[in-house]
Amino acid sequence: MGKLIINGGSRLEGEIKVQGAKNAVLPILAATVLNGEKNVITNCPHLSDVEKTIDVLESLGCTVCRQGNALIVDSSNASGHTIAEELMRQMRSSIIFLGAIIARFGKAVVSMPGGCEIGNRPIDLHLKALEQLGIHIEEEHGYIYCTADKLAGADIHLDFPSVGATENIMLASCMADGTTTITNAAREPEIIDLGAFLTHMGADVRGAGTDVIRIEGVKKLYGIEHEIIPDRIVAATYLAAGAATGGTVSLRGANAGHMEAMLSAFREMGCDIACEKSRLILAAPKKLKHLHTVRTLPYPGFPTDIQSPFMTLASIAGGTTVFVETIFENRYKHVEELTRMGADIKVDGRVAIVRGVDRLSGANVVAKDLRGGAALTLAALAADGTTEIENTCYIDRGYECIERELAALGADIKRTDI
Ligand code: UD1
């Protein structure tokens, strides 16, 4: 499964470039199905989740070719409308293909995204919204069968601003008859990127990035070239690596405007943040200050995806930090492992109380999900001695060659295959 072996204690210093955003690439790759033409997507990170998305595209009949960080997706010969169970199981976010497939082919079959890592992750909001667009949905034997004679624009109110559901509606409605209005839409930067991609393809999408998105259906979409936005969660993780080690980390290509809540938390912990024209620089104090309550929220609130890396920082800060995880109910799996490294964390339901300790100590730990794995990596960098982190496959879902980036900042880190 692969391990990271980290000798902690090095103060990180240096500059790296931020990779493209995983959560923007995935829906944009799904959107390439819509136009039946050739698309060039640049700044695509090398991630296992991206590889799995390519597998889905190929299973639908698209041709995908990688040239460095660019993916060339030709969907002209796509004809499949079914995503096999093993592909759905590998990556639950494959559900965002549903809207694109039904819009192109008038039918789609996907297996229910089963299992659970960070929480229940239901898809009721996706299905309810798609039904409002005129799609007939039947669930049988663990599969979802969708058919539509024609898609018709609708007013759709989301009970919760779900990122995936907002994306699915945008994908399904951009060639529907008439106008679709999404209220209480998700406002994440990745939604803005999807909106930009669709608009550039010829779709009429307004308001992406606000809580009301209006989509006027068009007849035809065209193949285009598009550059993916930088990954704000990865950027914050590498800044956190600087913060955890009392270091100074500079990022090229980060978008500070997408990172307000996280940058404000770094500042509250005593870090200096400088936003220069093309650089974002964090200089950490010798000892981090604790945060007040950290409540995860939809954008522009504090992202659930960075909760666990900040929990590592809180573990070595002076004082006590309270975390309230409001998005996913099972996102404290890293706590047990951080505790093995000497952290003082008590969890009660969605609340975690973290009392800062003087130091963490290296231990053998196991990554149990993507961001939890990143949190353990940060803990290992800050800890005395050696830490071995098992299950790097989770980290590889979202961080392109994390050991290369951290080594470039001066970390003593290596990967083994067993
Ligand atoms: C996306 C991100 C993920 C991030 C999350 C929240 C991608 C590929 N993944 O996931 O990294 O952590 O946003 O920022 O972009 N919900 C329902 N019913 C639904 C859909 C969602 O109850 O039909 C609930 C979920 O269980 C969860 C909350 O809504 O509690 C947020 O989920 P959502 O915003 O949909 O997250 P994802 O799109 O799965």
XYZ file of C-alpha atoms in Angstrom, residues 14-264:
251
model
C 11.553 27.390 0.386
C 9.178 27.797 -2.491
C 6.971 25.405 -4.450
C 4.278 25.747 -7.089
C 0.703 24.850 -6.232
C -0.921 22.052 -8.254
C -4.269 22.377 -10.037
C -7.396 21.831 -7.969
C -8.629 18.248 -7.756
C -12.168 19.348 -6.989
C -12.203 21.562 -10.083
C -10.681 18.972 -12.440
C -13.187 16.238 -11.651
C -16.416 18.072 -12.639
C -14.674 19.744 -15.592
C -13.574 16.359 -16.922
C -17.182 15.199 -16.504
C -18.293 18.302 -18.448
C -16.166 17.311 -21.456
C -18.732 14.577 -22.131
C -21.281 17.279 -22.992
C -19.798 18.742 -26.157
C -18.828 15.688 -28.219
C -15.653 17.461 -29.281
C -11.977 17.722 -28.368
C -11.041 19.558 -25.141
C -7.668 20.463 -23.719
C -7.577 20.813 -19.946
C -4.321 22.212 -18.596
C -2.898 22.308 -15.055
C -4.358 18.856 -14.285
C -2.546 17.354 -11.317
C -1.254 13.754 -11.389
C -3.589 12.255 -8.815
C -5.188 8.863 -8.417
C -8.639 10.521 -8.364
C -7.878 12.117 -11.725
C -6.743 8.725 -13.085
C -10.012 7.174 -11.894
C -11.968 9.955 -13.595
C -10.062 9.220 -16.807
C -11.080 5.551 -16.396
C -14.719 6.674 -16.231
C -14.327 8.844 -19.353
C -12.695 5.972 -21.254
C -15.404 3.557 -20.132
C -17.911 5.936 -21.757
C -15.978 5.835 -25.041
C -14.005 9.088 -24.731
C -10.375 9.184 -25.823
C -8.071 10.673 -23.201
C -4.426 11.487 -23.667
C -2.066 13.109 -21.163
C 0.720 15.473 -22.208
C 2.485 16.618 -19.050
C -0.080 18.488 -17.030
C -2.541 18.710 -19.916
C -5.330 16.241 -20.551
C -6.775 16.058 -24.038
C -10.269 14.629 -23.906
C -12.094 13.819 -27.108
C -15.708 12.913 -26.391
C -16.828 12.719 -30.040
C -17.066 8.926 -29.984
C -18.565 8.646 -26.506
C -21.629 6.438 -26.583
C -21.729 4.675 -23.228
C -24.177 5.854 -20.627
C -23.354 3.422 -17.814
C -20.730 3.775 -15.098
C -19.773 0.349 -13.810
C -20.054 -0.445 -10.133
C -16.316 -0.903 -9.571
C -15.619 2.602 -10.946
C -18.370 4.133 -8.801
C -17.043 2.353 -5.736
C -13.508 3.571 -6.330
C -14.559 7.198 -6.328
C -17.872 8.379 -5.019
C -17.555 11.733 -6.731
C -18.146 9.880 -10.061
C -21.777 10.769 -9.313
C -21.086 14.156 -10.963
C -21.020 12.334 -14.313
C -24.745 11.703 -13.969
C -25.785 15.208 -15.076
C -23.388 15.240 -18.042
C -24.299 11.763 -19.310
C -28.047 12.350 -19.112
C -27.699 15.727 -20.856
C -25.759 14.176 -23.738
C -27.515 10.828 -24.158
C -30.942 11.227 -22.517
C -30.212 8.252 -20.305
C -27.703 7.259 -17.634
C -27.103 4.274 -15.391
C -24.791 4.495 -12.375
C -24.430 2.299 -9.338
C -25.253 3.810 -5.958
C -22.057 5.251 -4.500
C -21.775 2.782 -1.620
C -19.702 2.593 1.560
C -18.449 5.478 3.589
C -15.169 7.095 4.500
C -15.849 10.480 5.961
C -19.585 10.225 6.395
C -22.822 9.052 4.939
C -22.556 11.133 1.719
C -26.136 10.694 0.489
C -27.114 11.813 -3.029
C -30.747 12.693 -2.345
C -30.213 16.369 -3.284
C -28.692 15.351 -6.640
C -31.574 13.031 -7.490
C -34.335 15.381 -6.354
C -32.873 18.198 -8.460
C -32.461 16.019 -11.542
C -36.094 14.914 -11.229
C -37.079 18.580 -11.257
C -35.345 18.874 -14.633
C -37.682 16.214 -16.038
C -35.493 13.165 -15.497
C -37.235 9.937 -14.551
C -35.240 8.085 -11.906
C -35.585 4.509 -10.709
C -33.400 2.839 -8.113
C -33.060 -0.931 -8.368
C -30.519 -3.552 -7.297
C -28.064 -0.867 -6.189
C -28.219 0.966 -9.521
C -29.794 4.281 -10.454
C -31.541 4.285 -13.843
C -32.193 7.737 -15.325
C -34.119 8.513 -18.492
C -35.398 11.735 -20.007
C -37.214 12.459 -23.296
C -36.126 16.037 -22.915
C -34.638 18.094 -20.113
C -36.577 21.195 -19.131
C -35.224 24.100 -17.088
C -36.630 24.442 -13.561
C -36.360 26.491 -10.369
C -34.367 24.331 -7.981
C -33.817 25.209 -4.353
C -31.134 23.192 -2.585
C -31.895 22.535 1.100
C -28.115 22.548 1.627
C -25.535 24.176 -0.695
C -24.095 20.836 -1.819
C -21.067 21.204 -4.083
C -21.717 17.996 -6.033
C -25.455 18.614 -6.422
C -24.843 22.177 -7.680
C -22.359 20.799 -10.235
C -24.714 18.043 -11.359
C -27.517 20.546 -11.941
C -25.193 22.863 -13.891
C -24.083 19.965 -16.089
C -27.579 18.599 -16.654
C -29.232 21.942 -17.370
C -26.892 23.723 -19.747
C -28.524 22.110 -22.780
C -32.033 21.839 -21.300
C -35.013 23.710 -22.732
C -35.443 27.058 -20.990
C -34.007 28.540 -17.810
C -32.797 26.773 -14.683
C -32.348 28.735 -11.494
C -30.477 27.176 -8.569
C -31.044 28.918 -5.258
C -28.907 28.218 -2.196
C -26.257 27.021 -4.654
C -22.763 26.123 -3.442
C -20.359 29.067 -3.869
C -16.996 27.246 -3.876
C -14.268 28.507 -6.268
C -14.460 25.121 -8.012
C -18.081 25.943 -8.944
C -16.828 29.203 -10.472
C -14.257 27.236 -12.473
C -16.916 24.832 -13.733
C -19.121 27.821 -14.622
C -16.212 29.399 -16.533
C -15.558 26.150 -18.389
C -19.223 25.730 -19.365
C -19.544 29.374 -20.427
C -16.408 29.155 -22.540
C -17.887 26.014 -24.207
C -20.901 28.107 -25.228
C -23.242 27.572 -22.268
C -25.124 30.495 -20.741
C -24.304 30.266 -17.010
C -24.591 33.313 -14.756
C -23.961 33.766 -11.068
C -21.551 30.861 -10.441
C -19.849 31.729 -7.143
C -23.026 33.310 -5.730
C -25.934 31.497 -4.129
C -28.155 32.009 -7.189
C -27.021 30.452 -10.472
C -29.058 30.930 -13.662
C -28.523 28.644 -16.626
C -30.185 29.334 -19.954
C -30.203 26.158 -22.039
C -28.335 26.278 -25.361
C -28.464 23.900 -28.327
C -24.766 23.212 -28.832
C -21.524 23.253 -26.861
C -17.998 23.349 -28.319
C -14.622 21.831 -27.468
C -12.249 24.293 -25.799
C -8.970 24.724 -23.923
C -9.161 25.553 -20.223
C -6.700 25.963 -17.350
C -7.692 24.543 -13.956
C -7.545 26.884 -10.934
C -4.952 26.267 -8.204
C -5.850 23.905 -5.379
C -6.667 26.018 -2.323
C -6.676 23.030 0.057
C -3.289 21.780 -1.127
C -1.946 25.343 -0.911
C -3.150 25.638 2.690
C -1.699 22.221 3.532
C 1.789 23.296 2.419
C 1.455 26.586 4.298
C 0.457 24.487 7.308
C 3.643 22.438 6.849
C 5.558 25.707 7.262
C 3.451 26.633 10.285
C 3.943 23.209 11.923
C 7.731 23.451 11.681
C 8.247 27.125 12.558
C 9.299 27.681 8.955
C 8.751 30.004 6.020
C 6.957 28.636 2.976
C 6.351 30.473 -0.263
C 3.810 29.286 -2.835
C 3.766 30.204 -6.480
C 0.447 30.231 -8.272
C -1.826 30.127 -5.208
C -5.009 32.199 -5.257
C -5.174 33.948 -1.866
C -8.646 35.247 -2.752
C -9.936 31.654 -2.515
C -8.299 31.110 0.879
C -9.591 33.913 3.137
C -10.949 31.726 5.958
C -7.777 29.639 6.076
C -5.408 32.623 5.881
C -7.322 34.303 8.687
